[in-house]
């Protein structure tokens, strides 16, 4: 009989475990803690949407839509797409679920996103993002709020060293139209020197030529006109308000006049937090203002600004998070003590202690396993027996791990929930030699 072959993990996906998972979880837990400080509420949206949600919001000509989306037809004949990012789905929900009544909304979310691209370090086909959005606030203060949130998140993660906030303005619609016209004229004058990709962009998305990595394009892009000459007074005032807010909040930034967003619905602020610690893929968090997005999805013109960051990329920058070791390991002295141990284990966990009990092995083997995990203490439990008073009791012995400081304090932390739930008595008034022996009497099975 032929051996059944185990299916392989799909290329571009990952099984997150051990140290990698601890880093991953630390990013998410820190994000949840920091977003609560800024009074952002969490939202969860579908993993897949109608393909039109992303085609309209990301633009039919972008690489994401034309080459990278996971699009399929369901059994009802509808074209669906696994989300390649969060903003479009949140904008769709804002319109279809009636969230306009709650504007301005400060929202965060996180989860898997999907893009069919070449896997490389820190980049996968199923990867994970954290995302923050403010919808319905046209004021520069919303941009400042999001940027300060991002800055504090990176600080709380301990990865802000060597990370730089690069900032630019894309102006308002009038500014953008005038600048686009000047860029097209500039690039048309150098059409014969542009790369093939940039010739395509010139027809469909000329601003993207500014961030081309092709060596043939760089001299032309670098000599292109800056947006500052085309800023309306209103657009200039908006950008000055954002930078003044960042200065007031103590967030360092630098101007990058070549930082752009190609789609027409982007307005005003564009930004990236970048580092040289990830090689050529140096962006760790990016976003901008998208005041025209919701209108492009068929809704009323609505202000919006947001950012996203890859969890895997942030995790790569982290120091190794410490492993959470058990605070106490419960060890039944014999097979007859298993049910007693299970009851005490549940009591300790309900009291908020990290408690563990190995599934198998005699008492000696379980001691060895407790030592291997670095458990801070052990609770040894006997089987029920009849005491001198004629009442059933069980014996307990709490022993601290000598490798950790504060052994007597740890013993008390284990004893307190037992005293609160059972009648615990002992000849000792305090731990002796990092050990405390007692009985629970009466023991009611």
Short mmCIF file of C-alpha atoms in Angstrom, two decimals:
data_model
loop_
_atom_site.label_atom_id
_atom_site.label_comp_id
_atom_site.label_asym_id
_atom_site.label_seq_id
_atom_site.Cartn_x
_atom_site.Cartn_y
_atom_site.Cartn_z
CA UNK A 1 0.00 0.00 0.00
CA UNK A 2 1.45 3.37 -1.03
CA UNK A 3 2.34 5.76 1.78
CA UNK A 4 0.08 8.80 2.00
CA UNK A 5 2.06 11.95 1.24
CA UNK A 6 1.54 14.80 3.67
CA UNK A 7 0.54 18.04 1.90
CA UNK A 8 3.20 20.77 2.11
CA UNK A 9 2.78 24.28 3.41
CA UNK A 10 1.82 26.61 0.55
CA UNK A 11 4.66 28.79 -0.72
CA UNK A 12 4.53 32.29 0.73
CA UNK A 13 2.68 31.23 3.88
CA UNK A 14 4.08 30.57 7.34
CA UNK A 15 3.50 28.49 10.45
CA UNK A 16 4.19 30.85 13.33
CA UNK A 17 5.57 29.12 16.43
CA UNK A 18 7.97 29.50 19.33
CA UNK A 19 10.16 32.62 19.43
CA UNK A 20 8.64 33.87 16.18
CA UNK A 21 5.15 33.59 17.61
CA UNK A 22 6.17 35.37 20.82
CA UNK A 23 7.47 38.30 18.78
CA UNK A 24 4.29 38.28 16.69
CA UNK A 25 2.03 38.21 19.76
CA UNK A 26 4.03 41.00 21.41
CA UNK A 27 3.44 43.30 18.42
CA UNK A 28 -0.31 42.64 18.53
CA UNK A 29 -0.69 42.98 22.30
CA UNK A 30 1.32 46.22 22.32
CA UNK A 31 -0.79 47.58 19.46
CA UNK A 32 -4.00 46.77 21.36
CA UNK A 33 -2.68 48.44 24.51
CA UNK A 34 -1.48 51.61 22.78
CA UNK A 35 -4.56 52.08 20.59
CA UNK A 36 -6.69 52.01 23.77
CA UNK A 37 -4.64 54.92 25.14
CA UNK A 38 -5.77 56.96 22.13
CA UNK A 39 -9.43 55.85 22.48
CA UNK A 40 -9.48 54.04 19.12
CA UNK A 41 -12.08 51.28 18.92
CA UNK A 42 -11.43 47.96 17.25
CA UNK A 43 -13.37 46.84 14.19
CA UNK A 44 -13.27 43.48 12.39
CA UNK A 45 -14.23 43.17 8.74
CA UNK A 46 -14.49 40.25 6.26
CA UNK A 47 -11.38 38.55 4.90
CA UNK A 48 -12.90 38.67 1.41
CA UNK A 49 -14.92 41.33 -0.38
CA UNK A 50 -16.46 41.97 -3.76
CA UNK A 51 -13.56 42.48 -6.17
CA UNK A 52 -14.96 45.91 -7.04
CA UNK A 53 -14.12 47.16 -3.53
CA UNK A 54 -10.40 46.79 -4.17
CA UNK A 55 -10.40 47.48 -7.93
CA UNK A 56 -11.96 50.89 -7.35
CA UNK A 57 -10.00 51.82 -4.25
CA UNK A 58 -6.57 50.59 -5.35
CA UNK A 59 -6.94 51.48 -9.03
CA UNK A 60 -7.26 49.07 -11.95
CA UNK A 61 -3.74 49.85 -13.19
CA UNK A 62 -1.84 49.28 -9.95
CA UNK A 63 0.35 46.20 -9.53
CA UNK A 64 -1.76 45.09 -6.56
CA UNK A 65 -4.92 44.91 -8.66
CA UNK A 66 -3.41 43.79 -11.98
CA UNK A 67 -0.90 41.23 -10.67
CA UNK A 68 -1.15 40.51 -6.95
CA UNK A 69 -4.76 40.05 -5.86
CA UNK A 70 -6.19 36.63 -5.00
CA UNK A 71 -9.40 36.86 -7.01
CA UNK A 72 -11.84 34.02 -7.64
CA UNK A 73 -15.40 33.41 -8.73
CA UNK A 74 -17.63 31.81 -6.10
CA UNK A 75 -20.33 29.23 -6.80
CA UNK A 76 -22.87 32.00 -7.30
CA UNK A 77 -20.77 33.56 -10.06
CA UNK A 78 -19.69 36.61 -8.03
CA UNK A 79 -16.10 37.85 -8.29
CA UNK A 80 -14.54 37.89 -4.82
CA UNK A 81 -11.06 38.89 -3.64
CA UNK A 82 -9.10 38.07 -0.50
CA UNK A 83 -8.29 41.43 1.07
CA UNK A 84 -4.87 42.81 0.05
CA UNK A 85 -5.23 45.63 2.62
CA UNK A 86 -7.73 46.95 5.19
CA UNK A 87 -8.64 50.51 4.26
CA UNK A 88 -10.96 49.72 1.35
CA UNK A 89 -12.96 47.20 3.37
CA UNK A 90 -13.33 49.63 6.26
CA UNK A 91 -14.46 52.36 3.83
CA UNK A 92 -16.99 49.96 2.31
CA UNK A 93 -18.33 49.07 5.79
CA UNK A 94 -18.54 52.77 6.68
CA UNK A 95 -20.94 53.22 3.77
CA UNK A 96 -22.94 49.99 3.82
CA UNK A 97 -23.34 49.60 7.59
CA UNK A 98 -24.44 53.17 8.32
CA UNK A 99 -21.38 54.13 10.35
CA UNK A 100 -21.60 57.72 9.07
CA UNK A 101 -23.80 58.51 12.08
CA UNK A 102 -20.83 57.84 14.38
CA UNK A 103 -18.32 60.05 12.53
CA UNK A 104 -15.65 60.99 13.19
CA UNK A 105 -14.59 57.40 13.79
CA UNK A 106 -11.22 56.32 15.19
CA UNK A 107 -10.78 52.67 14.23
CA UNK A 108 -8.11 49.99 14.40
CA UNK A 109 -7.96 46.42 13.19
CA UNK A 110 -5.46 43.64 12.52
CA UNK A 111 -5.32 40.30 10.78
CA UNK A 112 -4.16 38.44 7.66
CA UNK A 113 -3.97 40.06 4.22
CA UNK A 114 -3.11 38.42 0.90
CA UNK A 115 -0.96 39.38 -2.08
CA UNK A 116 0.51 37.13 -4.75
CA UNK A 117 4.06 38.42 -4.90
CA UNK A 118 7.54 36.95 -4.78
CA UNK A 119 8.23 35.76 -1.21
CA UNK A 120 11.33 37.24 0.41
CA UNK A 121 12.61 38.15 3.86
CA UNK A 122 9.73 39.63 5.83
CA UNK A 123 7.35 39.40 2.87
CA UNK A 124 4.76 36.66 2.39
CA UNK A 125 1.70 35.94 0.27
CA UNK A 126 -0.38 35.64 3.41
CA UNK A 127 0.95 38.18 5.86
CA UNK A 128 -0.47 40.20 8.72
CA UNK A 129 -1.06 43.89 9.25
CA UNK A 130 -2.09 46.26 11.98
CA UNK A 131 -4.16 49.18 10.76
CA UNK A 132 -5.41 52.51 12.16
CA UNK A 133 -7.89 54.87 10.50
CA UNK A 134 -9.70 58.13 11.26
CA UNK A 135 -12.78 58.61 9.08
CA UNK A 136 -14.87 61.76 8.93
CA UNK A 137 -12.29 64.22 10.27
CA UNK A 138 -10.89 66.72 7.74
CA UNK A 139 -8.78 68.52 10.35
CA UNK A 140 -4.95 68.27 10.42
CA UNK A 141 -5.29 67.17 14.05
CA UNK A 142 -6.48 63.75 12.82
CA UNK A 143 -3.24 63.30 10.88
CA UNK A 144 -1.25 64.34 13.94
CA UNK A 145 -3.18 61.92 16.17
CA UNK A 146 -2.42 58.98 13.90
CA UNK A 147 1.25 59.87 13.55
CA UNK A 148 1.73 60.31 17.29
CA UNK A 149 -0.02 56.96 17.83
CA UNK A 150 2.36 55.31 15.37
CA UNK A 151 5.38 56.95 16.99
CA UNK A 152 4.36 55.80 20.47
CA UNK A 153 3.69 52.28 19.21
CA UNK A 154 7.22 52.01 17.82
CA UNK A 155 8.62 53.38 21.08
CA UNK A 156 6.59 50.96 23.19
CA UNK A 157 7.83 48.09 21.01
CA UNK A 158 11.39 49.27 21.65
CA UNK A 159 12.20 49.62 17.94
CA UNK A 160 12.10 53.38 17.42
CA UNK A 161 15.90 53.69 17.42
CA UNK A 162 17.04 54.11 13.83
CA UNK A 163 13.48 54.58 12.53
CA UNK A 164 12.76 57.90 10.77
CA UNK A 165 9.39 59.46 10.01
CA UNK A 166 9.46 60.77 6.44
CA UNK A 167 6.70 63.21 5.62
CA UNK A 168 5.35 64.92 2.53
CA UNK A 169 2.29 66.79 1.35
CA UNK A 170 0.31 65.87 -1.76
CA UNK A 171 -1.71 69.08 -1.47
CA UNK A 172 -5.41 69.41 -2.19
CA UNK A 173 -7.12 68.48 -5.47
CA UNK A 174 -6.20 71.79 -7.11
CA UNK A 175 -2.56 71.40 -6.08
CA UNK A 176 -2.42 67.83 -7.24
CA UNK A 177 -3.87 68.58 -10.67
CA UNK A 178 -1.38 71.39 -11.29
CA UNK A 179 1.57 69.33 -10.08
CA UNK A 180 0.51 66.32 -12.13
CA UNK A 181 0.36 68.49 -15.26
CA UNK A 182 3.90 69.78 -14.58
CA UNK A 183 5.20 66.25 -13.96
CA UNK A 184 3.70 64.93 -17.19
CA UNK A 185 5.33 67.77 -19.15
CA UNK A 186 8.68 67.03 -17.49
CA UNK A 187 8.54 63.30 -18.14
CA UNK A 188 7.29 63.76 -21.70
CA UNK A 189 10.39 65.86 -22.37
CA UNK A 190 12.50 62.83 -21.33
CA UNK A 191 10.27 60.10 -22.78
CA UNK A 192 13.13 58.49 -24.72
CA UNK A 193 15.17 58.00 -21.52
CA UNK A 194 12.48 56.44 -19.34
CA UNK A 195 12.23 52.73 -18.53
CA UNK A 196 9.45 50.62 -20.02
CA UNK A 197 7.58 50.53 -16.70
CA UNK A 198 7.75 54.29 -16.36
CA UNK A 199 6.45 54.78 -19.90
CA UNK A 200 3.40 52.78 -18.83
CA UNK A 201 3.11 54.85 -15.65
CA UNK A 202 3.36 58.06 -17.66
CA UNK A 203 0.11 57.19 -19.38
CA UNK A 204 -1.74 55.92 -16.32
CA UNK A 205 -0.08 56.99 -13.07
CA UNK A 206 2.76 59.49 -13.69
CA UNK A 207 3.42 60.29 -10.02
CA UNK A 208 4.67 56.74 -9.48
CA UNK A 209 7.69 57.52 -11.66
CA UNK A 210 9.01 59.62 -8.77
CA UNK A 211 9.66 56.53 -6.64
CA UNK A 212 10.94 54.32 -9.48
CA UNK A 213 13.94 52.17 -8.49
CA UNK A 214 15.15 51.78 -12.09
CA UNK A 215 18.56 53.50 -12.54
CA UNK A 216 17.44 54.86 -15.91
CA UNK A 217 14.62 56.77 -14.24
CA UNK A 218 16.40 58.20 -11.23
CA UNK A 219 18.09 61.25 -12.84
CA UNK A 220 14.81 62.21 -14.52
CA UNK A 221 12.76 61.68 -11.36
CA UNK A 222 15.26 63.57 -9.22
CA UNK A 223 15.11 66.60 -11.50
CA UNK A 224 11.29 66.65 -11.63
CA UNK A 225 9.53 69.73 -10.20
CA UNK A 226 8.65 69.65 -6.48
CA UNK A 227 5.07 70.00 -5.33
CA UNK A 228 5.83 73.08 -3.19
CA UNK A 229 5.64 75.44 -6.16
CA UNK A 230 2.03 74.32 -6.81
CA UNK A 231 0.64 74.28 -3.25
CA UNK A 232 -2.48 76.38 -2.74
CA UNK A 233 -2.49 78.56 0.40
CA UNK A 234 -4.97 76.14 1.97
CA UNK A 235 -2.79 73.11 1.23
CA UNK A 236 0.30 74.85 2.58
CA UNK A 237 -1.54 75.80 5.78
CA UNK A 238 -2.73 72.21 6.24
CA UNK A 239 0.80 70.81 5.99
CA UNK A 240 2.15 73.48 8.34
CA UNK A 241 -0.54 72.56 10.88
CA UNK A 242 0.46 68.89 10.70
CA UNK A 243 4.16 69.58 11.17
CA UNK A 244 3.46 72.04 14.00
CA UNK A 245 1.35 69.38 15.73
CA UNK A 246 4.13 66.82 15.42
CA UNK A 247 6.64 69.31 16.83
CA UNK A 248 4.31 70.04 19.75
CA UNK A 249 3.95 66.31 20.48
CA UNK A 250 7.69 65.76 20.31
CA UNK A 251 7.62 63.54 17.22
CA UNK A 252 10.72 63.93 15.05
CA UNK A 253 10.18 64.02 11.29
CA UNK A 254 11.99 64.90 8.10
CA UNK A 255 10.67 66.10 4.75
CA UNK A 256 10.80 63.75 1.78
CA UNK A 257 9.54 65.71 -1.22
CA UNK A 258 9.67 62.55 -3.38
CA UNK A 259 7.27 60.58 -1.20
CA UNK A 260 4.07 60.16 -3.25
CA UNK A 261 0.85 58.22 -3.54
CA UNK A 262 -0.23 57.61 -7.12
CA UNK A 263 -4.00 57.41 -6.82
CA UNK A 264 -6.10 60.53 -7.26
CA UNK A 265 -8.05 60.14 -4.03
CA UNK A 266 -4.95 60.76 -1.90
CA UNK A 267 -4.70 64.28 -0.45
CA UNK A 268 -2.40 66.25 1.80
CA UNK A 269 -0.32 64.13 4.18
CA UNK A 270 1.73 61.13 3.03
CA UNK A 271 4.19 59.47 5.38
CA UNK A 272 6.44 56.49 6.00
CA UNK A 273 8.41 55.30 9.01
CA UNK A 274 11.61 53.86 7.51
CA UNK A 275 14.68 52.05 8.80
CA UNK A 276 17.93 50.73 7.37
CA UNK A 277 17.69 47.59 9.53
CA UNK A 278 15.57 45.69 6.98
CA UNK A 279 17.76 46.10 3.91
CA UNK A 280 16.16 47.50 0.79
CA UNK A 281 12.66 46.83 2.15
CA UNK A 282 13.03 49.55 4.78
CA UNK A 283 9.46 50.79 5.34
CA UNK A 284 7.95 49.55 8.61
CA UNK A 285 4.76 51.66 8.69
CA UNK A 286 3.14 53.85 6.04
CA UNK A 287 -0.02 55.78 5.34
CA UNK A 288 -1.62 59.02 4.32
CA UNK A 289 -4.80 61.03 3.87
CA UNK A 290 -7.35 59.65 1.41
CA UNK A 291 -10.14 62.24 1.31
CA UNK A 292 -11.35 61.03 -2.10
CA UNK A 293 -11.57 57.28 -1.36
CA UNK A 294 -15.09 57.00 0.02
CA UNK A 295 -16.40 59.10 -2.84
CA UNK A 296 -14.75 56.69 -5.32
CA UNK A 297 -16.76 53.87 -3.71
CA UNK A 298 -20.04 55.66 -4.37
CA UNK A 299 -20.42 57.49 -1.06
CA UNK A 300 -20.42 61.19 -0.20
CA UNK A 301 -17.07 62.95 -0.17
CA UNK A 302 -15.66 62.02 3.23
CA UNK A 303 -12.32 62.80 4.84
CA UNK A 304 -10.11 59.91 5.87
CA UNK A 305 -6.55 59.26 6.97
CA UNK A 306 -4.85 56.07 8.07
CA UNK A 307 -1.80 53.84 8.19
CA UNK A 308 -0.86 50.18 8.15
CA UNK A 309 2.19 48.21 9.26
CA UNK A 310 3.29 44.64 8.63
CA UNK A 311 3.33 42.58 11.82
CA UNK A 312 6.09 40.31 10.50
CA UNK A 313 8.33 43.25 9.67
CA UNK A 314 7.83 44.87 13.05
CA UNK A 315 8.49 41.53 14.72
CA UNK A 316 11.82 41.21 12.88
CA UNK A 317 13.01 44.38 14.62
CA UNK A 318 12.14 43.20 18.12
CA UNK A 319 14.46 41.88 20.75
CA UNK A 320 13.58 38.34 21.80
CA UNK A 321 10.57 38.64 24.15
CA UNK A 322 10.96 36.74 27.41
CA UNK A 323 9.16 33.42 27.73
CA UNK A 324 6.31 33.35 30.23
CA UNK A 325 7.23 30.57 32.64
CA UNK A 326 4.70 28.91 34.96
CA UNK A 327 4.36 30.61 38.34
CA UNK A 328 3.55 27.25 39.87
CA UNK A 329 3.59 23.65 38.68
CA UNK A 330 1.21 21.28 40.45
CA UNK A 331 2.65 17.80 41.04
CA UNK A 332 0.41 14.96 42.27
CA UNK A 333 2.36 12.63 44.55
CA UNK A 334 0.59 9.57 43.13
CA UNK A 335 -2.09 8.56 40.66
CA UNK A 336 -4.63 8.75 43.49
CA UNK A 337 -3.79 12.43 43.93
CA UNK A 338 -4.57 13.40 40.30
CA UNK A 339 -8.12 14.65 40.96
CA UNK A 340 -6.98 16.66 43.98
CA UNK A 341 -4.24 18.22 41.87
CA UNK A 342 -6.70 19.03 39.08
CA UNK A 343 -9.01 20.84 41.51
CA UNK A 344 -6.17 22.88 43.05
CA UNK A 345 -4.82 23.66 39.58
CA UNK A 346 -8.18 25.13 38.56
CA UNK A 347 -8.31 27.17 41.78
CA UNK A 348 -4.88 28.69 41.16
CA UNK A 349 -5.74 29.58 37.56
CA UNK A 350 -9.02 31.19 38.59
CA UNK A 351 -6.97 33.35 40.96
CA UNK A 352 -4.87 34.60 38.02
CA UNK A 353 -1.71 32.52 38.45
CA UNK A 354 0.03 30.91 35.47
CA UNK A 355 -0.23 27.30 36.59
CA UNK A 356 0.72 24.07 34.84
CA UNK A 357 0.58 20.33 35.51
CA UNK A 358 2.44 17.81 33.32
CA UNK A 359 0.08 15.30 31.72
CA UNK A 360 2.07 12.19 32.57
CA UNK A 361 4.94 10.75 34.57
CA UNK A 362 5.59 9.91 38.22
CA UNK A 363 6.34 12.62 40.75
CA UNK A 364 10.09 12.55 40.02
CA UNK A 365 9.55 12.95 36.29
CA UNK A 366 7.13 15.81 36.85
CA UNK A 367 9.68 17.56 39.06
CA UNK A 368 12.15 17.30 36.19
CA UNK A 369 9.63 18.75 33.74
CA UNK A 370 8.88 21.63 36.12
CA UNK A 371 12.59 22.42 36.32
CA UNK A 372 12.86 22.32 32.55
CA UNK A 373 10.14 24.97 32.15
CA UNK A 374 11.74 27.25 34.75
CA UNK A 375 8.59 27.15 36.92
CA UNK A 376 8.84 29.59 39.84
CA UNK A 377 7.42 27.11 42.36
CA UNK A 378 5.99 23.62 42.81
CA UNK A 379 2.85 22.54 44.65
CA UNK A 380 3.11 18.88 45.68
CA UNK A 381 -0.24 17.27 46.51
CA UNK A 382 -1.06 13.99 48.29
CA UNK A 383 -4.05 11.75 47.82
CA UNK A 384 -7.00 12.17 50.23
CA UNK A 385 -6.51 10.38 53.56
CA UNK A 386 -8.04 10.28 57.01
CA UNK A 387 -6.33 12.65 59.43
CA UNK A 388 -5.85 12.37 63.22
CA UNK A 389 -9.16 14.15 63.73
CA UNK A 390 -10.98 11.50 61.73
CA UNK A 391 -11.69 13.96 58.93
CA UNK A 392 -10.39 13.50 55.37
CA UNK A 393 -7.52 15.78 54.42
CA UNK A 394 -4.84 16.23 51.77
CA UNK A 395 -1.26 17.25 52.30
CA UNK A 396 0.29 20.08 50.32
CA UNK A 397 3.86 21.30 50.06
CA UNK A 398 4.74 24.55 48.28
CA UNK A 399 8.39 24.81 47.27
CA UNK A 400 10.05 27.77 45.61
CA UNK A 401 12.53 27.48 42.76
CA UNK A 402 15.90 28.41 44.29
CA UNK A 403 17.05 29.87 40.96
CA UNK A 404 14.57 32.73 41.33
CA UNK A 405 14.66 35.50 43.90
CA UNK A 406 11.72 36.19 46.19
CA UNK A 407 11.00 32.54 47.00
CA UNK A 408 9.00 33.21 50.18
CA UNK A 409 6.90 35.82 48.36
CA UNK A 410 6.18 33.32 45.59
CA UNK A 411 5.12 30.71 48.15
CA UNK A 412 2.66 33.20 49.65
CA UNK A 413 1.24 33.96 46.19
CA UNK A 414 0.44 30.26 45.77
CA UNK A 415 -0.91 29.83 49.31
CA UNK A 416 -3.24 32.84 49.30
CA UNK A 417 -5.82 31.51 46.80
CA UNK A 418 -5.70 28.11 48.52
CA UNK A 419 -6.41 29.76 51.89
CA UNK A 420 -9.24 31.74 50.33
CA UNK A 421 -10.95 28.61 49.02
CA UNK A 422 -10.02 25.87 51.49
CA UNK A 423 -9.30 25.37 55.17
CA UNK A 424 -5.50 25.32 55.21
CA UNK A 425 -3.63 24.63 58.46
CA UNK A 426 0.05 24.21 59.29
CA UNK A 427 2.47 24.04 62.20
CA UNK A 428 4.49 26.70 60.37
CA UNK A 429 3.77 30.41 60.57
CA UNK A 430 6.00 31.25 57.60
CA UNK A 431 7.95 29.42 54.86
CA UNK A 432 11.07 27.67 56.06
CA UNK A 433 13.94 27.05 53.69
CA UNK A 434 11.81 28.16 50.71
CA UNK A 435 9.21 25.52 51.59
CA UNK A 436 5.84 25.51 53.31
CA UNK A 437 4.01 22.31 54.31
CA UNK A 438 0.33 22.25 55.26
CA UNK A 439 -2.86 20.24 55.12
CA UNK A 440 -6.27 21.04 53.74
CA UNK A 441 -8.82 19.69 56.24
CA UNK A 442 -11.53 18.79 55.81
CA UNK A 443 -11.15 17.80 52.17
CA UNK A 444 -14.46 17.48 50.41
CA UNK A 445 -14.17 15.48 47.21
#
